Coordinates of N, CA and C and ligand atoms in Angstrom, one line a residue:
M370 N 0.8 -1.2 0.0 CA 0.0 0.0 0.0 C 0.9 1.3 0.0
I371 N 0.5 2.2 -0.8 CA 1.3 3.4 -0.9 C 0.9 4.4 0.2
K372 N 1.8 4.8 1.1 CA 1.4 5.7 2.2 C 1.5 7.1 1.7
R373 N 0.6 7.9 2.1 CA 0.6 9.3 1.8 C 1.2 10.1 3.0
A374 N 1.8 11.3 2.7 CA 2.5 12.0 3.8 C 1.6 12.2 5.0
A375 N 0.3 12.5 4.8 CA -0.6 12.7 5.9 C -0.7 11.5 6.8
Q376 N -0.5 10.3 6.2 CA -0.7 9.0 7.0 C 0.6 8.7 7.9
V377 N 1.7 9.4 7.6 CA 2.9 9.1 8.3 C 3.1 10.3 9.2
K378 N 3.1 10.1 10.5 CA 3.3 11.2 11.4 C 4.8 11.5 11.6
L379 N 5.2 12.6 11.0 CA 6.7 12.9 11.1 C 7.1 13.7 12.3
I380 N 6.1 14.4 12.9 CA 6.4 15.1 14.1 C 5.4 14.7 15.2
D381 N 5.8 14.4 16.4 CA 4.8 14.0 17.4 C 4.4 15.2 18.3
E382 N 3.6 14.9 19.3 CA 3.0 15.9 20.2 C 4.1 16.7 20.9
Q383 N 5.2 16.1 21.2 CA 6.4 16.8 21.9 C 7.3 17.5 20.9
G384 N 6.9 17.5 19.6 CA 7.7 18.2 18.6 C 9.0 17.4 18.2
R385 N 8.9 16.1 18.5 CA 10.1 15.2 18.1 C 9.8 14.6 16.8
R386 N 10.9 14.2 16.1 CA 10.8 13.6 14.8 C 10.8 12.1 14.9
V387 N 10.6 11.4 13.8 CA 10.4 9.9 13.8 C 11.5 9.2 14.6
D388 N 12.8 9.7 14.5 CA 13.8 9.1 15.2 C 14.2 9.8 16.6
G389 N 13.2 10.6 17.1 CA 13.4 11.2 18.4 C 14.1 12.5 18.4
R390 N 14.6 12.9 17.2 CA 15.4 14.2 17.2 C 14.5 15.4 17.2
L391 N 15.1 16.5 17.7 CA 14.4 17.8 17.6 C 14.6 18.4 16.2
P392 N 13.8 19.3 15.8 CA 14.0 19.8 14.4 C 15.4 20.3 14.1
D393 N 16.1 20.9 15.0 CA 17.4 21.5 14.8 C 18.5 20.5 15.2
E394 N 18.3 19.2 15.1 CA 19.3 18.2 15.6 C 19.7 17.3 14.4
M395 N 21.0 17.2 14.3 CA 21.6 16.3 13.3 C 21.7 14.9 13.8
R396 N 21.8 14.0 12.9 CA 22.1 12.6 13.4 C 23.6 12.5 13.8
P397 N 24.0 11.5 14.6 CA 25.4 11.4 15.0 C 26.3 11.3 13.7
L398 N 27.4 12.0 13.7 CA 28.3 12.0 12.6 C 29.6 11.5 13.0
R399 N 30.1 10.5 12.3 CA 31.5 9.9 12.6 C 32.3 10.0 11.4
I400 N 33.5 10.5 11.5 CA 34.4 10.6 10.3 C 35.7 9.9 10.7
E401 N 36.1 8.9 9.8 CA 37.4 8.3 10.0 C 38.3 8.5 8.7
V402 N 39.5 8.8 8.9 CA 40.4 9.2 7.8 C 41.4 8.1 7.6
G403 N 41.7 7.8 6.3 CA 42.8 6.9 5.9 C 42.5 5.4 6.2
K404 N 41.2 5.1 5.9 CA 40.9 3.6 6.2 C 41.5 2.7 5.1
L405 N 41.6 3.3 3.9 CA 42.1 2.5 2.7 C 43.5 2.7 2.4
K406 N 44.4 1.7 2.7 CA 45.8 1.9 2.5 C 46.2 2.0 1.0
S407 N 45.4 1.4 0.1 CA 45.7 1.4 -1.3 C 45.4 2.7 -2.0
A408 N 44.6 3.5 -1.4 CA 44.2 4.8 -2.0 C 45.2 5.9 -1.6
D409 N 45.2 7.0 -2.4 CA 46.1 8.1 -2.0 C 45.5 8.8 -0.8
G410 N 44.1 8.8 -0.7 CA 43.4 9.4 0.4 C 42.1 8.7 0.6
S411 N 41.6 8.7 1.8 CA 40.2 8.0 1.9 C 39.6 8.6 3.2
A412 N 38.3 8.5 3.2 CA 37.5 8.9 4.5 C 36.2 8.0 4.5
Y413 N 35.9 7.6 5.7 CA 34.7 6.8 6.0 C 33.8 7.7 6.8
V414 N 32.5 7.8 6.4 CA 31.6 8.6 7.1 C 30.4 7.8 7.5
E415 N 30.0 8.0 8.8 CA 28.7 7.5 9.2 C 27.8 8.7 9.6
L416 N 26.7 8.8 9.0 CA 25.8 9.9 9.3 C 24.4 9.2 9.7
G417 N 24.2 9.0 11.0 CA 23.1 8.1 11.4 C 23.3 6.7 10.8
S418 N 22.4 6.2 10.0 CA 22.6 4.9 9.5 C 23.3 4.9 8.1
N419 N 23.5 6.1 7.6 CA 24.3 6.1 6.3 C 25.7 5.7 6.6
K420 N 26.2 4.9 5.7 CA 27.6 4.5 5.7 C 28.2 4.7 4.3
V421 N 29.2 5.6 4.3 CA 29.8 6.0 3.0 C 31.3 6.0 3.1
I422 N 31.9 5.4 2.0 CA 33.4 5.5 2.0 C 33.8 6.2 0.7
A423 N 34.8 7.1 0.8 CA 35.3 7.8 -0.4 C 36.8 7.5 -0.5
A424 N 37.2 7.2 -1.7 CA 38.7 6.9 -2.0 C 39.1 7.9 -3.1
V425 N 40.3 8.5 -2.9 CA 40.9 9.4 -3.8 C 42.1 8.8 -4.4
Y426 N 42.3 8.9 -5.8 CA 43.5 8.4 -6.5 C 44.0 9.6 -7.3
G427 N 45.2 10.0 -7.1 CA 45.8 11.1 -7.9 C 46.5 12.1 -7.0
P428 N 47.0 13.1 -7.7 CA 47.0 13.4 -9.1 C 47.8 12.2 -9.9
R429 N 47.2 11.8 -11.0 CA 47.8 10.7 -11.8 C 47.6 10.9 -13.3
E430 N 48.2 10.1 -14.1 CA 48.1 10.2 -15.5 C 46.6 10.1 -16.0
V431 N 46.3 11.0 -16.9 CA 44.9 11.0 -17.4 C 44.7 9.9 -18.5
V432 N 43.8 9.0 -18.2 CA 43.4 8.0 -19.2 C 41.9 8.1 -19.4
P433 N 41.3 8.2 -20.6 CA 42.0 8.3 -21.8 C 42.7 9.7 -22.0
R434 N 43.8 9.7 -22.8 CA 44.6 10.9 -23.0 C 43.9 12.1 -23.5
H435 N 42.9 11.8 -24.3 CA 42.2 13.0 -25.0 C 41.4 13.8 -23.9
E436 N 41.3 13.3 -22.7 CA 40.6 14.1 -21.6 C 41.5 15.0 -20.9
V437 N 42.8 15.0 -21.2 CA 43.8 15.9 -20.5 C 43.4 17.4 -20.6
I438 N 43.5 18.1 -19.5 CA 43.3 19.6 -19.6 C 44.7 20.2 -19.4
P439 N 45.1 21.0 -20.3 CA 46.5 21.5 -20.3 C 46.9 22.3 -19.0
D440 N 45.9 23.1 -18.5 CA 46.3 24.0 -17.5 C 45.8 23.6 -16.1
R441 N 45.1 22.5 -16.0 CA 44.6 22.1 -14.6 C 44.3 20.6 -14.6
A442 N 44.0 20.2 -13.4 CA 43.7 18.8 -13.2 C 42.2 18.5 -13.6
L443 N 42.0 17.3 -14.0 CA 40.6 16.8 -14.3 C 40.1 16.1 -13.1
L444 N 39.1 16.7 -12.4 CA 38.5 16.1 -11.2 C 37.3 15.3 -11.6
R445 N 37.4 13.9 -11.3 CA 36.3 13.0 -11.7 C 35.7 12.4 -10.4
C446 N 34.4 12.3 -10.4 CA 33.7 11.8 -9.2 C 32.8 10.7 -9.7
R447 N 32.8 9.6 -8.9 CA 31.8 8.5 -9.2 C 31.1 8.1 -7.9
Y448 N 29.9 8.4 -7.8 CA 29.0 8.0 -6.7 C 28.3 6.7 -7.0
A449 N 28.4 5.7 -6.2 CA 27.7 4.5 -6.4 C 27.0 3.9 -5.2
M450 N 25.8 3.5 -5.3 CA 25.2 2.8 -4.1 C 25.3 1.3 -4.3
L451 N 25.8 0.6 -3.3 CA 26.0 -0.8 -3.5 C 24.6 -1.5 -3.4
P452 N 24.5 -2.6 -4.2 CA 23.2 -3.3 -4.3 C 22.5 -3.5 -2.9
F453 N 23.3 -3.8 -1.9 CA 22.7 -4.1 -0.6 C 22.5 -2.9 0.3
S454 N 22.7 -1.7 -0.2 CA 22.7 -0.5 0.6 C 21.3 0.0 0.9
V455 N 20.3 -0.5 0.2 CA 18.9 0.0 0.3 C 18.0 -1.2 0.5
A456 N 16.8 -1.0 1.0 CA 15.9 -2.1 1.4 C 15.6 -3.0 0.1
E457 N 15.4 -2.3 -1.0 CA 15.1 -3.1 -2.2 C 16.4 -3.2 -3.0
R458 N 16.9 -4.4 -3.3 CA 18.2 -4.5 -4.0 C 18.3 -3.6 -5.2
K459 N 19.4 -2.8 -5.2 CA 19.6 -1.9 -6.3 C 20.5 -2.6 -7.3
S460 N 20.2 -2.5 -8.6 CA 21.0 -3.1 -9.7 C 22.4 -2.4 -9.6
P461 N 23.5 -3.1 -9.9 CA 24.8 -2.5 -9.9 C 25.1 -1.5 -11.0
Q462 N 24.2 -1.6 -12.0 CA 24.3 -0.6 -13.1 C 24.1 0.8 -12.6
P463 N 24.9 1.8 -13.1 CA 24.7 3.2 -12.7 C 23.3 3.7 -13.1
T464 N 22.5 4.2 -12.1 CA 21.2 4.7 -12.4 C 21.3 6.2 -12.8
R465 N 20.2 6.8 -13.3 CA 20.2 8.2 -13.6 C 20.5 9.0 -12.3
R466 N 20.0 8.6 -11.2 CA 20.2 9.2 -9.9 C 21.6 9.2 -9.5
E467 N 22.3 8.1 -9.7 CA 23.7 8.0 -9.3 C 24.6 8.9 -10.3
I468 N 24.2 9.0 -11.5 CA 24.9 9.9 -12.5 C 24.7 11.3 -12.1
E469 N 23.5 11.7 -11.7 CA 23.2 13.0 -11.2 C 24.0 13.4 -10.0
I470 N 24.0 12.4 -9.0 CA 24.7 12.7 -7.7 C 26.2 12.8 -8.0
S471 N 26.8 12.0 -8.9 CA 28.2 12.1 -9.2 C 28.5 13.5 -9.7
K472 N 27.6 14.0 -10.5 CA 27.8 15.3 -11.1 C 27.7 16.4 -10.0
V473 N 26.7 16.4 -9.2 CA 26.6 17.5 -8.2 C 27.7 17.4 -7.1
V474 N 28.1 16.2 -6.8 CA 29.1 16.1 -5.8 C 30.4 16.7 -6.4
R475 N 30.7 16.4 -7.6 CA 31.9 16.9 -8.3 C 31.8 18.5 -8.3
E476 N 30.6 19.0 -8.7 CA 30.5 20.5 -8.7 C 30.6 21.1 -7.3
A477 N 30.2 20.4 -6.3 CA 30.3 20.9 -4.9 C 31.8 20.9 -4.5
L478 N 32.6 20.1 -5.1 CA 34.0 20.0 -4.7 C 35.0 20.9 -5.5
V479 N 34.7 21.1 -6.7 CA 35.5 21.8 -7.7 C 36.0 23.1 -7.1
P480 N 35.1 24.0 -6.6 CA 35.6 25.3 -6.1 C 36.6 25.3 -5.0
A481 N 36.7 24.1 -4.3 CA 37.6 24.0 -3.1 C 39.0 23.5 -3.5
V482 N 39.1 23.0 -4.7 CA 40.4 22.3 -5.1 C 41.3 23.2 -6.0
F483 N 42.6 23.4 -5.6 CA 43.5 24.2 -6.5 C 43.8 23.3 -7.7
L484 N 42.9 23.1 -8.6 CA 43.1 22.2 -9.8 C 44.3 22.7 -10.6
E485 N 44.5 24.0 -10.6 CA 45.6 24.6 -11.5 C 47.0 24.2 -11.0
E486 N 47.0 23.7 -9.8 CA 48.3 23.2 -9.2 C 48.8 21.9 -9.9
Y487 N 47.8 21.2 -10.5 CA 48.1 19.9 -11.1 C 47.7 19.8 -12.5
P488 N 48.4 20.5 -13.4 CA 48.0 20.5 -14.8 C 48.2 19.1 -15.4
R489 N 47.4 18.7 -16.4 CA 47.6 17.5 -17.2 C 47.5 16.2 -16.3
T490 N 46.8 16.3 -15.2 CA 46.7 15.1 -14.3 C 45.2 14.9 -14.1
A491 N 44.9 13.7 -13.6 CA 43.5 13.4 -13.1 C 43.5 13.1 -11.6
I492 N 42.4 13.6 -11.0 CA 42.2 13.3 -9.6 C 40.8 12.6 -9.6
D493 N 40.8 11.3 -9.2 CA 39.6 10.5 -9.2 C 39.1 10.3 -7.8
V494 N 37.8 10.5 -7.7 CA 37.1 10.3 -6.4 C 36.0 9.3 -6.5
Y495 N 36.2 8.2 -5.8 CA 35.2 7.1 -5.9 C 34.5 7.0 -4.6
I496 N 33.1 7.1 -4.7 CA 32.3 7.1 -3.4 C 31.4 5.9 -3.5
N497 N 31.5 5.2 -2.5 CA 30.5 4.0 -2.4 C 29.7 4.1 -1.1
V498 N 28.4 4.0 -1.4 CA 27.4 4.0 -0.3 C 27.1 2.6 0.2
L499 N 27.5 2.2 1.4 CA 27.4 0.9 1.9 C 26.0 0.7 2.5
E500 N 25.5 1.8 3.1 CA 24.1 1.7 3.6 C 23.5 3.1 3.5
A501 N 22.3 3.2 3.0 CA 21.7 4.5 2.8 C 20.4 4.7 3.6
D502 N 20.3 6.0 4.1 CA 19.0 6.3 4.9 C 18.8 7.8 4.7
G503 N 18.8 8.3 3.5 CA 18.5 9.7 3.3 C 19.7 10.6 3.6
G504 N 20.1 11.4 2.6 CA 21.2 12.3 2.9 C 22.5 11.7 2.4
T505 N 22.5 10.8 1.5 CA 23.8 10.2 1.1 C 24.6 11.1 0.3
R506 N 24.0 12.1 -0.4 CA 24.8 13.0 -1.2 C 25.6 13.9 -0.3
T507 N 25.0 14.3 0.8 CA 25.7 15.2 1.7 C 26.8 14.5 2.5
A508 N 26.4 13.2 2.9 CA 27.5 12.4 3.5 C 28.6 12.1 2.5
S509 N 28.3 12.0 1.3 CA 29.3 11.7 0.2 C 30.2 13.0 0.1
I510 N 29.6 14.1 0.1 CA 30.5 15.4 0.0 C 31.4 15.5 1.2
I511 N 30.9 15.2 2.4 CA 31.7 15.3 3.6 C 32.9 14.3 3.4
A512 N 32.6 13.0 3.0 CA 33.6 12.0 2.9 C 34.6 12.4 1.8
A513 N 34.1 12.8 0.6 CA 35.0 13.1 -0.5 C 35.9 14.2 -0.2
A514 N 35.4 15.3 0.4 CA 36.3 16.5 0.7 C 37.4 16.1 1.7
T515 N 37.0 15.3 2.7 CA 38.0 14.8 3.7 C 39.0 13.9 3.1
A516 N 38.6 13.0 2.1 CA 39.5 12.1 1.5 C 40.5 12.9 0.6
L517 N 40.0 14.0 -0.1 CA 40.9 14.8 -0.9 C 42.0 15.4 0.0
A518 N 41.6 15.9 1.1 CA 42.6 16.5 2.0 C 43.6 15.4 2.5
D519 N 43.0 14.2 2.8 CA 43.9 13.1 3.2 C 44.9 12.7 2.1
A520 N 44.5 12.9 0.9 CA 45.4 12.6 -0.3 C 46.5 13.7 -0.5
G521 N 46.4 14.8 0.3 CA 47.3 15.8 0.3 C 47.1 16.8 -0.9
I522 N 45.9 16.8 -1.5 CA 45.5 17.7 -2.6 C 45.4 19.1 -2.0
A523 N 46.0 20.1 -2.6 CA 45.9 21.5 -2.2 C 44.5 22.0 -2.3
M524 N 43.9 22.5 -1.2 CA 42.5 22.9 -1.2 C 42.4 24.3 -0.5
R525 N 41.4 25.1 -1.0 CA 41.1 26.4 -0.4 C 40.5 26.2 1.0
D526 N 39.6 25.1 1.0 CA 38.9 24.8 2.3 C 38.3 23.4 2.1
L527 N 37.9 22.8 3.2 CA 37.1 21.6 3.1 C 35.7 21.9 2.6
V528 N 35.0 21.0 2.1 CA 33.6 21.3 1.8 C 32.7 20.4 2.8
A529 N 31.7 21.0 3.4 CA 30.8 20.3 4.3 C 29.4 20.5 3.8
A530 N 28.5 19.5 4.1 CA 27.2 19.6 3.6 C 26.1 19.0 4.5
V531 N 24.9 19.6 4.4 CA 23.8 19.0 5.2 C 22.5 19.3 4.4
A532 N 21.5 18.4 4.6 CA 20.2 18.6 3.9 C 19.2 19.1 4.9
I533 N 18.6 20.2 4.5 CA 17.5 20.8 5.3 C 16.2 20.3 4.7
G534 N 15.3 19.8 5.5 CA 14.0 19.3 5.1 C 12.9 20.2 5.5
K535 N 11.7 19.9 4.9 CA 10.5 20.7 5.3 C 9.4 19.7 5.6
I536 N 8.9 19.8 6.8 CA 7.7 19.0 7.2 C 6.6 20.0 7.6
G537 N 5.6 20.0 6.7 CA 4.6 21.1 6.9 C 5.3 22.4 6.7
N538 N 5.2 23.3 7.7 CA 5.9 24.5 7.6 C 7.1 24.6 8.4
L539 N 7.5 23.4 9.0 CA 8.7 23.3 9.8 C 9.9 22.9 9.1
L540 N 11.0 23.7 9.3 CA 12.3 23.3 8.7 C 13.0 22.4 9.7
V541 N 13.6 21.3 9.2 CA 14.3 20.3 10.0 C 15.7 20.1 9.4
V542 N 16.6 19.8 10.3 CA 18.0 19.6 9.8 C 18.3 18.1 9.6
D543 N 19.0 17.8 8.5 CA 19.5 16.5 8.2 C 18.4 15.4 8.1
I544 N 17.6 15.5 7.1 CA 16.5 14.6 7.0 C 16.9 13.1 6.7
N545 N 16.2 12.2 7.4 CA 16.5 10.8 7.2 C 15.6 10.2 6.0
G546 N 15.7 9.0 5.8 CA 15.0 8.3 4.6 C 13.5 8.5 4.7
V547 N 12.9 8.3 5.9 CA 11.5 8.4 6.0 C 11.0 9.8 5.8
E548 N 11.8 10.8 6.4 CA 11.4 12.2 6.2 C 11.6 12.6 4.8
D549 N 12.6 12.0 4.1 CA 12.8 12.4 2.7 C 11.6 11.9 1.9
Q550 N 11.1 10.6 2.2 CA 10.1 10.0 1.4 C 8.7 10.7 1.6
Y551 N 8.4 11.0 2.9 CA 7.1 11.5 3.2 C 7.0 13.0 3.6
G552 N 8.1 13.6 3.6 CA 8.1 15.1 4.0 C 7.7 15.9 2.8
D553 N 7.8 17.3 3.0 CA 7.4 18.2 2.0 C 8.5 18.9 1.2
G554 N 9.7 18.6 1.6 CA 10.8 19.3 0.9 C 12.2 18.8 1.4
D555 N 13.2 18.9 0.5 CA 14.5 18.5 0.8 C 15.4 19.5 0.1
M556 N 16.3 20.1 0.8 CA 17.3 21.1 0.3 C 18.7 20.7 0.7
P557 N 19.4 20.0 -0.1 CA 20.8 19.7 0.3 C 21.7 21.0 0.0
I558 N 22.5 21.3 1.0 CA 23.4 22.5 0.8 C 24.8 22.1 1.2
A559 N 25.7 22.6 0.4 CA 27.2 22.4 0.7 C 27.9 23.7 0.7
M560 N 28.8 23.9 1.5 CA 29.6 25.1 1.7 C 31.0 24.9 1.9
M561 N 31.8 26.0 1.6 CA 33.2 26.1 2.1 C 33.1 27.0 3.3
P562 N 33.1 26.4 4.4 CA 32.8 27.2 5.6 C 33.7 28.4 5.9
R563 N 35.0 28.3 5.6 CA 35.9 29.4 5.8 C 35.5 30.6 5.0
Y564 N 34.9 30.4 3.9 CA 34.6 31.5 3.0 C 33.1 31.8 3.0
G565 N 32.3 31.0 3.7 CA 30.9 31.2 3.7 C 30.3 31.0 2.3
E566 N 31.0 30.3 1.4 CA 30.6 30.2 0.0 C 29.8 28.9 -0.2
I567 N 28.7 29.0 -0.9 CA 27.8 27.9 -1.2 C 28.4 27.2 -2.4
T568 N 28.6 25.9 -2.4 CA 29.1 25.2 -3.6 C 28.0 24.2 -4.1
L569 N 27.0 24.0 -3.4 CA 25.8 23.2 -3.9 C 24.6 23.7 -3.2
I570 N 23.5 23.8 -4.0 CA 22.2 24.0 -3.4 C 21.2 23.4 -4.3
Q571 N 20.4 22.5 -3.8 CA 19.4 21.8 -4.7 C 18.1 21.9 -3.9
A572 N 17.0 21.8 -4.6 CA 15.7 21.9 -3.8 C 14.7 20.9 -4.5
D573 N 14.1 20.1 -3.6 CA 13.0 19.2 -4.1 C 11.8 19.6 -3.2
G574 N 10.7 20.1 -3.8 CA 9.6 20.7 -3.0 C 9.6 22.2 -3.1
V575 N 8.6 22.8 -2.4 CA 8.4 24.2 -2.6 C 8.9 24.9 -1.3
F576 N 9.8 25.8 -1.4 CA 10.3 26.6 -0.3 C 10.0 28.1 -0.6
T577 N 9.5 28.8 0.4 CA 9.3 30.3 0.2 C 10.7 31.0 0.3
K578 N 10.7 32.2 -0.1 CA 12.0 33.0 0.0 C 12.5 33.1 1.4
E579 N 11.6 33.3 2.3 CA 11.9 33.3 3.8 C 12.5 32.0 4.2
E580 N 11.8 30.9 3.7 CA 12.3 29.5 4.2 C 13.7 29.2 3.6
V581 N 14.0 29.7 2.4 CA 15.3 29.5 1.8 C 16.4 30.2 2.7
K582 N 16.0 31.4 3.1 CA 16.9 32.2 4.0 C 17.2 31.5 5.3
R583 N 16.1 31.0 5.9 CA 16.2 30.3 7.2 C 17.0 29.0 7.0
A584 N 16.7 28.3 5.9 CA 17.4 27.0 5.6 C 18.9 27.2 5.5
L585 N 19.3 28.3 4.8 CA 20.7 28.6 4.7 C 21.4 28.9 6.0
E586 N 20.7 29.7 6.9 CA 21.2 30.0 8.2 C 21.4 28.7 9.0
L587 N 20.4 27.9 9.0 CA 20.4 26.6 9.7 C 21.5 25.7 9.2
A588 N 21.6 25.6 7.9 CA 22.6 24.8 7.3 C 24.0 25.3 7.7
S589 N 24.2 26.6 7.6 CA 25.5 27.2 7.8 C 26.0 26.8 9.3
K590 N 25.1 26.9 10.2 CA 25.4 26.6 11.6 C 25.9 25.1 11.7
H591 N 25.2 24.2 11.1 CA 25.6 22.8 11.2 C 26.8 22.5 10.4
I592 N 26.9 23.2 9.3 CA 28.1 23.0 8.4 C 29.4 23.4 9.2
D593 N 29.3 24.4 10.0 CA 30.5 24.8 10.8 C 30.9 23.7 11.7
E594 N 29.9 23.0 12.3 CA 30.2 21.9 13.2 C 30.8 20.7 12.5
I595 N 30.2 20.4 11.3 CA 30.7 19.3 10.5 C 32.2 19.6 10.1
H596 N 32.4 20.8 9.7 CA 33.8 21.2 9.3 C 34.8 21.0 10.4
R597 N 34.3 21.3 11.6 CA 35.2 21.1 12.8 C 35.5 19.6 13.0
L598 N 34.5 18.8 12.7 CA 34.7 17.3 12.9 C 35.6 16.8 11.8
Q599 N 35.5 17.3 10.6 CA 36.4 16.9 9.5 C 37.9 17.2 9.8
I600 N 38.1 18.5 10.3 CA 39.4 18.9 10.7 C 40.0 18.0 11.9
K601 N 39.1 17.7 12.8 CA 39.5 16.9 14.0 C 39.9 15.5 13.5
A602 N 39.1 14.9 12.6 CA 39.4 13.6 12.1 C 40.7 13.6 11.3
L603 N 41.0 14.6 10.5 CA 42.3 14.7 9.8 C 43.4 14.8 10.8
K604 N 43.3 15.7 11.8 CA 44.4 15.9 12.7 C 44.7 14.7 13.5
E605 N 43.6 14.0 13.9 CA 43.8 12.7 14.7 C 44.7 11.7 13.9
T606 N 44.4 11.6 12.6 CA 45.2 10.7 11.7 C 46.6 11.0 11.7
Y607 N 46.9 12.3 11.5 CA 48.3 12.8 11.4 C 49.0 12.7 12.8
A608 N 48.3 12.9 13.8 CA 48.9 12.7 15.2 C 49.3 11.2 15.4
K609 N 48.5 10.3 14.9 CA 48.8 8.9 15.0 C 50.0 8.5 14.2
I610 N 50.1 9.2 13.0 CA 51.3 8.9 12.1 C 52.6 9.4 12.9
E611 N 52.5 10.6 13.5 CA 53.6 11.1 14.2 C 54.0 10.2 15.4
E612 N 53.0 9.6 16.0 CA 53.3 8.7 17.1 C 53.8 7.4 16.6
G613 N 53.8 7.2 15.3 CA 54.4 6.0 14.7 C 53.4 4.8 14.7
E614 N 52.1 5.1 14.8 CA 51.1 4.0 14.8 C 50.9 3.5 13.4
Ligands
CDP1471 O1 20.5 10.1 -0.4 P1 20.0 11.5 -0.8 O2 19.0 12.0 0.2 O3 21.1 12.4 -1.1 O4 19.3 11.3 -2.3 P2 17.8 11.0 -2.6 O5 17.8 10.7 -4.1 O6 16.9 12.1 -2.1 O7 17.5 9.6 -1.9 C1 16.9 9.6 -0.6 C2 17.0 8.2 0.0 O8 16.2 7.3 -0.8 C3 18.4 7.5 -0.1 O9 19.3 8.0 0.8 C4 18.0 6.1 0.2 O10 17.8 5.9 1.6 C5 16.7 6.0 -0.6 N1 16.8 5.3 -1.8 C6 16.4 3.9 -1.9 O11 15.9 3.4 -0.9 N2 16.6 3.2 -3.1 C7 17.1 3.8 -4.2 N3 17.3 3.1 -5.3 C8 17.5 5.2 -4.1 C9 17.4 5.9 -2.9

């Protein structure tokens, strides 16, 4: 049976969400750096039930050669959801959705990378979603930006992201799968926090001008906190290397 939004109670009498969170509360976020020894850089991100791993290879030779850009690096991103990552098995073939997410994740990262430092090379970012529960593109951006930094790629800033949702007239932070499915809007936002620069904004659903303004303020606050966790995860890794672990 197809459930309609009205049949799924997304906010209870206490103002709590389906997973007990308050509107302005993110799911727990865990970032681990350098999990993959064979990659030049990697990061594993858990955002609630989402589990995402990003691996970076490069700067390296561009194959096929005709894709070489003479004055900067070619940044390529591939986002893939593993067949067992969602309730209904997903075919391993890239879907339109995965192709779209690969494109927007790449566009969210490009402004942060000094591509001109690496002419005639390729930097490849492979993102795999092991488990999905709404917000995989934002978790992917967090993982990919951290993995790029772990690979030692020169960057203006890390990129952090969060999706703001809409339930009725209420804006909520970091929507999960159920809220994404039955809610009234989804606005993933990515930023370079040091510059306050937006590198991705998408919207599914109808948001008023006032709601967009509030969504950006809300996202910015949480993005600052995510940015802090990215830096902490990177620092912890390098502290371990110094200690000889
Ligand atoms: O993951 P994100 O919110 O960035 O993208 P979405 O296209 O809005 O997808 C929302 C959620 O739908 C995903 O995170 C998955 O939990 C779920 N989904 C699914 O169950 N099966 C698919 N084939 C695609 C998405």
